[in-house]
Amino acid sequence: MKKLFKGVYYQWIIFAIVVVAIVFVNIIGHFTSFRIDMTSDHRYSLADGSIAYLEKINKLENRINIKIYLEGELPSELRSYRNSLEEKLKDFKRFAGDRIEYTFINPNEGSDEDKQLLFEQIYNKGSGILPMEIKFAKNAKETKLMLWPGALLSFTINGIPQETVVQLLPGTSVDRPFSMNQMPEVVEKGLNDLEYNLISALRRLSTLKKKKIGFLQGHGELNKYETKIASLLIAPYYNIQEVELQNNIHALDDYDGLIIADPKNAFSDKDLYLIDQFVMRGGELMCFMNTLDINQDTLYRQGFTHSERKNIRLNDLLFDYGFKINDNLIMDVNSIPKFDRRFKESRVNWYYQLISTNTKHVTVKNIEPVALEFANQIEPINEQVIPVLTSSKNSNYTGLAPIVELNMASNFDPDQPELKSTDKNTSDLCFAATSDGKYNSYFNNRIVADFINNPDAKFLKESVGNSKIFVVSNGTFLANTYRMSQTRKGPKADYKGFNELKMNADDVALNINRAIGNQDFFLNIIDYMMGESFMLDIRSRQIDVREIDKEKIQQSANYYKLINMLLPIALIVLLGLIMNFIRKKRFTSK
């Protein structure tokens, strides 16, 4: 009897310890959040850049309120997305604290008048959240469901309310709704872009002071129509203005960054002096330029054209900073074919339209290759200059100021073209590079009397701190094409029906589905140069999309269904037999 009492007493102690431990763990879990992400691509963890930015938000005085209009009766795929979105926002709050508050709202609740009023508010004449319509079969009838997969963020800066919206999933037009079998792909992409979209929206809303970037004008640079897409991409985060030097010694004093995009005319000594002193004062210089002029109208009409040196003199300034831009063109087998109806299948191999080989630099990490046409070779002449984009192993460069032939591919084997040279190193040719550090002034031994003798000039022989310079040997890679048309309200710029920073025009004409990384590359350059490198970490994050093998599912579906049905039952039966065996062995008297 005493032995039995001891056994029962011992079991009650063990039971009490287990209960106390479970309660204790639940109390800790209520006040803390802890997860271990075992996935290879860390898809359930925040990027380091996100964490760094959210910790900054934690120091804001006012709260950011987020209203997500994705609630109510949702298809299973969207319910899963909605839950993942909430998990992501909980992760945000771990680092931003109570500076972020969020609410899920069902826009389909209430009377028809209330719903219509809400729809009009969040749609905001097309500048707000775009609706998503899904069609599916229900009770042998085609049914449509309209959702508002977006969020409205609000924040008060210096007493002034600010708002921005984020489109979490793509909207649809009235005549082209999504079908249910499209939703897995749509949701998968939405999950991949979720963190970047949310952080971008928070950044748009909470940036208290925008850095100022100037697009230089006055030397034939790209105009405001040609840089419309590029400007719109960075305008939410930076103060963008066009700037002309006009011999004004203070023209660049208020700018943090300067973009020189495709200059065609020569820079005067005074212009070079102002740019040089901008760099010496710590300004960030971004140059997108070709040293050769190629008349493409003549090229298409005659089939060939002579290239001519531009002699813009900006490359002389860059040479002193370590960038030697040669007056040649890079050719690469890894290229985009050109659309031309005069050739077979309306295409011709065009080795001048390069597809970049990305280096390990942060501005090209995990982004799609960049497409550039007519790029010059850049030779770094000191260790401070780091290549960013290079050619492939099968590439070469032309002589100086070459003749450009439309049928250039006929000079090579069409099946296995060999562009690389055996007598010189033509692999990994650089056509985009960057430099970070201190520089000596280009005008140390070159006097610009009008400025040097001016007491307001405050001439600097060397940079006062670290400056960054980024050079891409192609002036038009960030440009979009346009055509002016006359309307009743005056001239209007018409643009192509696709984003030319994400898709190449020749690919579109040839029905080639290829994404290019020009947009991400441009955004990365700007954020890198302006000291916002946390965005590079988020933008370059790559989450692997693992497609389901549909053929294997068809072949093995019944097998796996049987396992899922029988295995749990078998395990329960096995555990029951084991427990019964142990019980019999323990209590059976010897």
XYZ file of C-alpha atoms in Angstrom:
590
model
C 0.000 0.000 0.000
C 2.834 2.363 0.907
C 4.618 1.549 -2.348
C 1.430 2.262 -4.324
C 0.953 5.593 -2.499
C 4.501 6.613 -3.328
C 3.903 5.783 -7.001
C 0.682 7.817 -7.169
C 2.307 10.701 -5.264
C 5.259 10.691 -7.683
C 2.951 10.745 -10.726
C 1.007 13.733 -9.338
C 4.272 15.656 -8.827
C 5.328 14.979 -12.430
C 1.882 16.041 -13.670
C 2.010 19.266 -11.654
C 5.480 20.113 -12.990
C 4.300 19.567 -16.576
C 1.221 21.768 -16.044
C 3.268 24.559 -14.461
C 5.821 24.363 -17.310
C 3.087 24.600 -19.964
C 1.480 27.597 -18.233
C 4.880 29.277 -17.845
C 5.739 28.766 -21.537
C 2.352 30.176 -22.591
C 2.837 33.258 -20.406
C 6.265 33.886 -21.967
C 4.842 33.275 -25.456
C 2.095 35.821 -24.850
C 4.603 38.629 -24.265
C 7.327 37.552 -26.672
C 7.558 36.260 -30.241
C 10.229 33.853 -31.369
C 10.573 31.894 -34.590
C 13.311 29.922 -36.277
C 13.335 30.199 -40.071
C 14.743 26.948 -41.443
C 14.107 27.777 -45.140
C 17.173 28.156 -47.369
C 16.004 31.520 -48.758
C 14.785 32.820 -45.351
C 11.376 33.584 -46.775
C 9.817 33.865 -43.310
C 12.415 36.304 -41.954
C 12.776 40.037 -42.476
C 15.713 41.311 -44.502
C 18.447 43.081 -42.560
C 17.583 46.298 -44.402
C 13.949 46.038 -43.276
C 14.988 45.569 -39.666
C 17.313 48.585 -39.841
C 14.565 50.780 -41.275
C 11.879 49.576 -38.841
C 14.172 50.382 -35.929
C 14.332 53.962 -37.273
C 10.522 54.061 -37.410
C 10.461 53.017 -33.754
C 11.984 56.424 -32.936
C 9.262 58.468 -34.668
C 7.048 60.685 -32.545
C 3.765 59.781 -34.261
C 2.263 56.477 -35.224
C 1.757 55.122 -38.720
C -1.743 53.725 -39.190
C -2.324 51.028 -41.800
C -5.806 50.059 -43.030
C -5.825 46.844 -45.066
C -8.956 46.281 -47.148
C -8.599 42.519 -47.387
C -11.042 40.899 -44.990
C -14.266 38.949 -45.092
C -15.127 35.838 -47.103
C -12.042 35.143 -49.190
C -10.978 32.239 -51.414
C -8.520 29.896 -49.703
C -5.513 31.273 -51.630
C -6.328 34.842 -50.616
C -7.084 33.805 -47.053
C -3.595 32.326 -46.904
C -2.167 35.572 -48.342
C -4.118 37.649 -45.825
C -2.727 35.552 -42.948
C 0.830 35.881 -44.307
C 0.323 39.642 -44.525
C -0.726 39.778 -40.876
C 2.292 37.690 -39.874
C 4.542 40.112 -41.770
C 2.989 43.106 -39.994
C 3.479 41.371 -36.633
C 7.154 40.985 -37.555
C 7.248 44.702 -38.387
C 5.851 45.553 -34.946
C 8.577 43.510 -33.258
C 11.074 46.156 -34.409
C 8.897 49.248 -34.900
C 6.945 48.767 -31.689
C 3.712 50.682 -31.295
C 4.767 53.182 -34.003
C 2.913 50.903 -36.432
C -0.761 50.084 -35.949
C -2.797 48.078 -38.462
C -6.446 47.163 -38.987
C -8.079 44.731 -41.400
C -11.296 46.098 -42.901
C -14.002 44.276 -44.843
C -15.063 46.742 -47.574
C -18.102 44.625 -48.449
C -19.833 45.189 -45.099
C -22.641 47.681 -44.591
C -25.345 49.074 -46.812
C -24.943 49.496 -50.547
C -24.591 53.264 -50.096
C -21.888 52.877 -47.457
C -19.998 50.370 -49.599
C -20.197 52.575 -52.682
C -18.904 55.579 -50.709
C -16.001 53.527 -49.338
C -15.186 52.179 -52.806
C -15.007 55.705 -54.200
C -12.755 56.824 -51.342
C -10.209 54.027 -51.623
C -10.264 54.034 -55.436
C -9.720 57.819 -55.453
C -10.283 58.281 -59.194
C -7.684 55.651 -60.068
C -4.883 57.038 -57.891
C -5.790 54.864 -54.891
C -6.265 51.118 -54.530
C -7.254 49.284 -57.714
C -9.944 46.589 -57.398
C -9.332 42.942 -58.230
C -12.157 40.927 -59.778
C -12.133 37.115 -59.687
C -14.502 34.895 -61.650
C -15.326 31.348 -60.560
C -18.042 28.739 -60.918
C -20.554 28.368 -58.079
C -23.654 26.181 -58.259
C -23.095 25.739 -62.009
C -23.129 29.520 -62.477
C -20.309 31.916 -63.200
C -19.839 34.214 -60.205
C -17.642 37.250 -59.784
C -16.039 38.493 -56.598
C -14.598 42.002 -56.286
C -11.833 42.631 -53.757
C -9.662 45.632 -52.837
C -6.213 44.076 -52.237
C -4.411 47.142 -50.962
C -3.709 49.252 -47.910
C -3.999 52.904 -46.952
C -1.202 54.289 -44.768
C -1.541 57.548 -42.853
C 0.974 59.532 -40.831
C 1.219 63.050 -39.440
C 4.394 65.064 -40.106
C 4.728 68.425 -38.345
C 0.976 68.518 -37.804
C 0.212 67.850 -41.476
C -1.598 64.544 -42.256
C 0.071 62.468 -44.970
C -1.359 59.464 -46.819
C -0.120 56.893 -49.294
C -1.479 53.650 -50.702
C 0.168 50.342 -51.489
C -1.236 47.914 -54.046
C -0.546 44.517 -52.479
C -1.956 42.433 -55.359
C -2.547 43.595 -58.946
C -5.819 45.192 -59.938
C -7.850 44.037 -62.926
C -9.760 45.801 -65.669
C -13.528 45.353 -65.946
C -13.316 43.096 -68.995
C -10.322 41.003 -67.844
C -10.938 39.488 -64.384
C -8.693 36.815 -62.902
C -9.840 33.206 -62.954
C -9.326 30.972 -59.932
C -6.594 28.955 -61.640
C -4.554 32.158 -62.018
C -4.685 32.979 -58.322
C -1.846 30.705 -57.063
C 0.638 32.464 -59.368
C -0.740 35.923 -58.484
C -0.583 35.198 -54.751
C 2.924 33.705 -54.988
C 4.250 36.838 -56.667
C 2.395 38.995 -54.149
C 4.070 37.139 -51.288
C 7.491 37.599 -52.889
C 6.934 41.361 -53.250
C 5.125 41.854 -49.954
C 8.010 43.002 -47.773
C 9.420 45.346 -50.420
C 6.010 46.911 -51.146
C 5.280 47.528 -47.465
C 8.707 48.984 -46.664
C 8.557 51.196 -49.769
C 5.183 52.544 -48.662
C 6.446 53.197 -45.136
C 9.466 54.957 -46.604
C 7.329 57.167 -48.868
C 5.201 58.178 -45.927
C 7.732 58.692 -43.145
C 10.664 60.363 -44.909
C 10.928 63.645 -43.018
C 13.540 65.293 -45.243
C 14.181 64.308 -48.856
C 17.638 64.557 -50.344
C 17.865 66.673 -53.485
C 18.932 65.193 -56.826
C 19.446 67.251 -59.962
C 19.045 66.094 -63.565
C 21.632 68.197 -65.400
C 20.479 70.089 -68.504
C 22.207 72.338 -71.032
C 24.395 69.822 -72.906
C 21.783 67.878 -74.867
C 20.953 65.555 -71.959
C 17.780 63.465 -71.828
C 14.764 65.733 -71.404
C 11.921 65.428 -68.888
C 9.847 63.288 -71.275
C 12.690 60.810 -71.825
C 13.300 60.477 -68.074
C 9.645 60.381 -67.049
C 9.633 56.750 -65.835
C 12.985 57.120 -64.063
C 11.883 60.355 -62.386
C 8.551 58.916 -61.253
C 10.351 55.944 -59.696
C 12.523 58.039 -57.397
C 10.309 61.128 -56.894
C 8.484 59.647 -53.836
C 11.788 59.378 -51.953
C 13.894 62.249 -53.297
C 13.415 65.866 -54.313
C 13.977 65.816 -58.098
C 14.721 68.933 -60.136
C 16.264 69.830 -63.463
C 19.317 72.075 -63.101
C 21.337 74.185 -65.534
C 24.783 75.493 -64.587
C 24.701 78.766 -66.600
C 28.072 79.900 -65.193
C 26.453 80.151 -61.752
C 29.067 79.294 -59.152
C 26.367 78.297 -56.659
C 24.235 76.280 -59.118
C 24.897 72.929 -57.388
C 25.249 74.108 -53.779
C 21.883 72.729 -52.614
C 22.121 69.338 -54.348
C 23.117 66.036 -52.751
C 23.274 64.106 -56.016
C 23.748 64.970 -59.684
C 22.604 62.843 -62.643
C 24.141 63.463 -66.071
C 22.150 61.376 -68.571
C 23.297 61.076 -72.199
C 25.008 64.460 -72.797
C 25.634 65.194 -76.480
C 27.367 68.584 -76.440
C 30.754 69.615 -75.063
C 31.143 70.813 -71.478
C 32.967 74.103 -70.998
C 35.796 74.503 -68.496
C 33.416 76.403 -66.233
C 30.884 73.555 -66.354
C 33.559 70.978 -65.543
C 34.815 73.179 -62.716
C 31.363 73.332 -61.100
C 30.926 69.560 -61.367
C 34.446 68.962 -60.042
C 33.901 71.177 -57.001
C 30.518 69.525 -56.416
C 32.374 66.218 -56.053
C 35.075 67.824 -53.869
C 32.353 69.053 -51.470
C 30.999 65.511 -51.073
C 28.330 65.450 -53.783
C 27.386 62.137 -55.389
C 27.957 62.086 -59.173
C 26.109 59.681 -61.508
C 27.078 59.709 -65.193
C 25.231 57.753 -67.901
C 27.039 58.506 -71.135
C 28.344 57.262 -74.488
C 31.421 58.795 -76.064
C 30.295 57.876 -79.592
C 27.433 59.270 -81.652
C 25.653 56.665 -83.837
C 22.998 57.856 -86.271
C 20.437 55.068 -86.080
C 18.272 56.507 -88.878
C 21.238 56.154 -91.234
C 21.979 52.693 -89.831
C 18.462 51.402 -90.611
C 18.291 53.103 -94.015
C 21.737 52.139 -95.348
C 22.498 49.091 -93.212
C 25.641 50.726 -91.841
C 26.845 54.015 -90.409
C 30.046 55.651 -89.201
C 30.268 56.345 -85.484
C 31.671 59.721 -84.481
C 33.371 60.889 -81.319
C 31.220 63.293 -79.323
C 34.165 65.030 -77.618
C 31.953 66.105 -74.740
C 35.023 66.426 -72.453
C 33.188 64.993 -69.449
C 35.189 61.792 -69.926
C 38.386 63.831 -69.369
C 37.122 64.780 -65.906
C 36.181 61.174 -65.144
C 39.631 60.009 -66.294
C 41.193 62.003 -63.454
C 38.848 60.218 -61.043
C 39.960 56.777 -62.304
C 37.489 55.989 -65.133
C 38.928 55.595 -68.624
C 36.024 55.469 -71.111
C 37.252 54.225 -74.475
C 35.829 55.419 -77.815
C 34.882 51.873 -78.816
C 31.902 49.531 -78.543
C 31.571 46.247 -76.685
C 30.176 43.218 -78.550
C 28.797 40.233 -76.674
C 27.164 36.962 -77.755
C 24.996 37.342 -74.668
C 22.791 39.979 -76.279
C 19.256 40.872 -77.384
C 18.417 40.389 -81.093
C 17.152 43.371 -83.048
C 13.716 43.463 -84.652
C 13.955 44.178 -88.402
C 11.510 42.858 -91.017
C 14.220 42.733 -93.692
C 15.837 39.727 -92.002
C 14.693 36.140 -91.613
C 12.013 35.816 -88.937
C 12.233 39.631 -88.590
C 15.267 39.383 -86.368
C 19.016 39.782 -86.567
C 21.606 38.907 -83.938
C 22.709 42.226 -82.544
C 25.836 41.864 -80.438
C 25.863 45.576 -79.590
C 22.722 45.218 -77.450
C 24.371 43.718 -74.396
C 22.847 41.648 -71.637
C 25.073 42.268 -68.655
C 26.985 39.781 -66.589
C 26.432 41.062 -63.068
C 29.292 41.206 -60.579
C 28.982 40.777 -56.812
C 28.458 44.492 -56.218
C 25.450 45.338 -54.017
C 23.715 47.353 -56.763
C 23.285 44.258 -58.965
C 22.817 41.563 -56.343
C 20.010 39.170 -57.334
C 18.550 41.470 -60.007
C 17.849 40.542 -63.616
C 20.612 41.289 -66.166
C 20.730 44.852 -67.452
C 20.235 45.565 -71.168
C 22.360 48.283 -72.805
C 22.824 49.143 -76.459
C 26.074 50.689 -77.762
C 28.093 50.584 -74.536
C 31.692 51.801 -74.383
C 34.407 49.909 -72.568
C 35.414 51.335 -69.178
C 38.957 50.646 -67.989
C 39.506 51.231 -64.256
C 42.899 52.932 -63.857
C 43.145 52.675 -60.081
C 42.049 50.214 -57.405
C 39.398 52.609 -56.133
C 37.253 51.958 -59.222
C 35.172 48.762 -58.954
C 33.504 47.095 -61.992
C 29.747 46.572 -61.602
C 28.551 45.319 -65.017
C 30.751 43.295 -67.347
C 30.485 41.315 -70.562
C 30.474 37.532 -70.791
C 33.451 35.302 -71.562
C 32.511 35.354 -75.254
C 32.841 39.073 -75.986
C 35.117 41.557 -77.693
C 35.517 45.250 -78.371
C 35.762 47.157 -81.616
C 38.426 49.565 -82.739
C 38.108 53.266 -82.023
C 35.107 55.011 -83.620
C 34.086 51.902 -85.625
C 31.726 51.476 -88.564
C 28.495 49.933 -87.253
C 26.869 47.364 -89.560
C 23.338 46.109 -89.118
C 24.315 42.737 -90.552
C 27.322 42.374 -88.258
C 26.309 38.829 -87.243
C 27.078 37.556 -90.762
C 30.784 37.835 -89.903
C 30.420 35.054 -87.334
C 29.255 31.450 -87.242
C 25.462 31.680 -86.707
C 25.367 28.474 -84.636
C 28.467 28.999 -82.476
C 29.670 32.583 -82.839
C 33.134 33.208 -81.376
C 33.653 36.849 -80.524
C 36.463 36.432 -78.015
C 39.979 37.072 -79.228
C 42.892 34.661 -78.858
C 45.609 37.321 -78.850
C 44.084 39.680 -76.250
C 41.926 39.468 -73.137
C 38.394 40.393 -74.148
C 36.458 38.638 -71.379
C 34.692 40.489 -68.549
C 34.837 43.850 -70.283
C 33.547 46.537 -67.935
C 30.783 48.952 -68.937
C 29.546 50.141 -65.525
C 31.747 50.962 -62.545
C 31.739 52.874 -59.292
C 34.236 54.537 -56.999
C 33.994 55.582 -53.353
C 36.614 57.669 -51.583
C 38.563 60.911 -51.798
C 39.666 62.586 -55.030
C 42.060 65.253 -56.165
C 40.529 68.133 -58.080
C 40.689 67.997 -61.861
C 41.644 71.691 -61.738
C 44.726 71.411 -59.542
C 46.902 72.270 -62.535
C 44.188 73.732 -64.737
C 43.120 77.280 -63.978
C 39.637 78.617 -64.592
C 40.446 82.247 -63.884
C 36.849 83.476 -63.663
C 36.177 81.078 -60.799
C 39.569 80.569 -59.120
C 39.979 84.304 -58.601
C 36.446 84.671 -57.288
C 36.512 84.765 -53.462
C 33.086 83.047 -53.386
C 34.469 80.044 -55.277
C 36.255 78.547 -52.243
C 38.327 76.319 -54.486
C 39.034 72.852 -53.055
C 42.152 71.031 -54.230
C 40.885 67.725 -52.864
C 37.619 66.340 -51.558
C 36.738 67.234 -47.975
C 35.287 63.775 -47.360
C 34.300 60.613 -49.137
C 32.324 61.032 -52.340
C 30.848 58.396 -54.632
C 30.957 58.355 -58.428
C 28.971 55.948 -60.610
C 29.582 55.655 -64.348
C 27.518 53.661 -66.869
C 28.901 53.808 -70.404
C 25.454 54.018 -71.966
C 23.414 57.188 -71.924
C 19.989 55.859 -72.859
C 19.528 52.765 -70.709
C 17.319 54.721 -68.280
C 15.407 56.521 -71.068
C 11.888 55.886 -72.265
C 10.797 56.795 -75.787
C 7.917 59.137 -76.509
C 6.142 60.904 -79.357
C 4.572 64.346 -79.237
C 1.037 64.686 -80.574
C -1.201 67.711 -80.911
C -4.429 67.823 -78.915
C -7.025 70.489 -78.230
C -5.220 71.266 -75.003
C -1.872 71.578 -76.786
C 1.111 69.231 -77.313
C 0.955 65.934 -75.454
C 3.635 63.275 -74.962
C 2.555 59.729 -75.864
C 4.450 56.775 -74.397
C 4.712 53.092 -75.211
C 2.266 50.715 -73.595
C 4.881 48.974 -71.468
C 7.606 49.917 -68.988
C 10.800 50.219 -71.036
C 12.917 49.861 -67.908
C 11.483 46.380 -67.348
C 11.076 45.145 -70.931
C 13.201 45.693 -74.009
C 11.436 47.104 -77.088
C 13.034 44.559 -79.475
C 11.962 41.700 -77.183
C 8.400 43.018 -77.177
C 8.363 43.304 -80.989
C 9.680 39.731 -81.284
C 7.271 38.362 -78.626
C 10.156 37.335 -76.391
C 9.126 37.199 -72.745
C 12.276 38.400 -71.012
C 12.488 40.626 -67.925
C 15.420 43.034 -67.733
C 16.868 44.603 -64.592
C 17.239 48.203 -65.777
C 14.635 49.554 -63.375
C 15.995 47.777 -60.304
C 19.538 48.700 -61.319
C 18.637 52.378 -61.613
C 16.833 52.362 -58.262
C 19.769 50.569 -56.645
C 22.224 53.111 -58.046
C 20.211 56.018 -56.634
C 19.741 54.465 -53.182
C 23.377 53.332 -53.029
C 24.679 56.755 -53.983
C 22.312 58.580 -51.622
C 23.237 56.426 -48.637
C 19.959 54.494 -48.494
C 21.618 51.100 -48.884
C 19.042 49.351 -46.687
C 16.691 49.356 -49.694
C 19.200 47.401 -51.795
C 19.053 44.551 -49.309
C 15.253 44.423 -49.556
C 14.994 44.952 -53.322
C 17.624 42.320 -54.126
C 16.105 39.717 -51.871
C 15.368 36.568 -53.828
C 12.733 34.088 -52.719
C 12.766 30.874 -54.713
C 9.456 29.928 -56.284
C 9.223 26.163 -56.207
C 6.835 25.030 -58.896
C 4.781 21.897 -58.350
C 5.506 19.029 -60.730
C 2.012 18.547 -62.208
C 2.980 15.387 -64.102
C 4.303 13.755 -60.945
C 1.139 14.722 -59.078
C -1.006 13.027 -61.731
C 1.052 9.834 -61.548
C 1.357 9.607 -57.763
C -1.741 11.402 -56.451
C -3.555 8.252 -55.253
C -0.407 6.912 -53.601
C 0.094 10.022 -51.481
C -3.616 10.280 -50.672
C -3.501 6.712 -49.354
C -0.453 7.467 -47.228
C -2.071 10.611 -45.792
C -5.192 8.650 -44.891
C -3.690 5.420 -43.545
C -0.454 6.591 -41.903
C -2.094 8.596 -39.063
C -4.475 5.705 -38.315
C -1.592 3.210 -38.312
C 0.430 5.384 -35.947
C -2.475 5.690 -33.499
C -3.070 1.917 -33.550
C 0.665 1.268 -33.080
C 0.893 3.667 -30.135
C -2.178 2.018 -28.580
C -0.611 -1.436 -28.845
C 2.689 -0.212 -27.385
C 0.952 1.506 -24.444
C -1.156 -1.585 -23.798
C 1.951 -3.802 -23.894
C 3.803 -1.524 -21.431
C 0.788 -1.400 -19.110
C 0.418 -5.196 -19.069
C 4.107 -5.711 -18.450
C 4.185 -3.178 -15.618
C 1.124 -4.309 -13.688
C 1.194 -8.060 -14.342
C 2.325 -9.786 -11.167
C 5.266 -12.127 -11.393
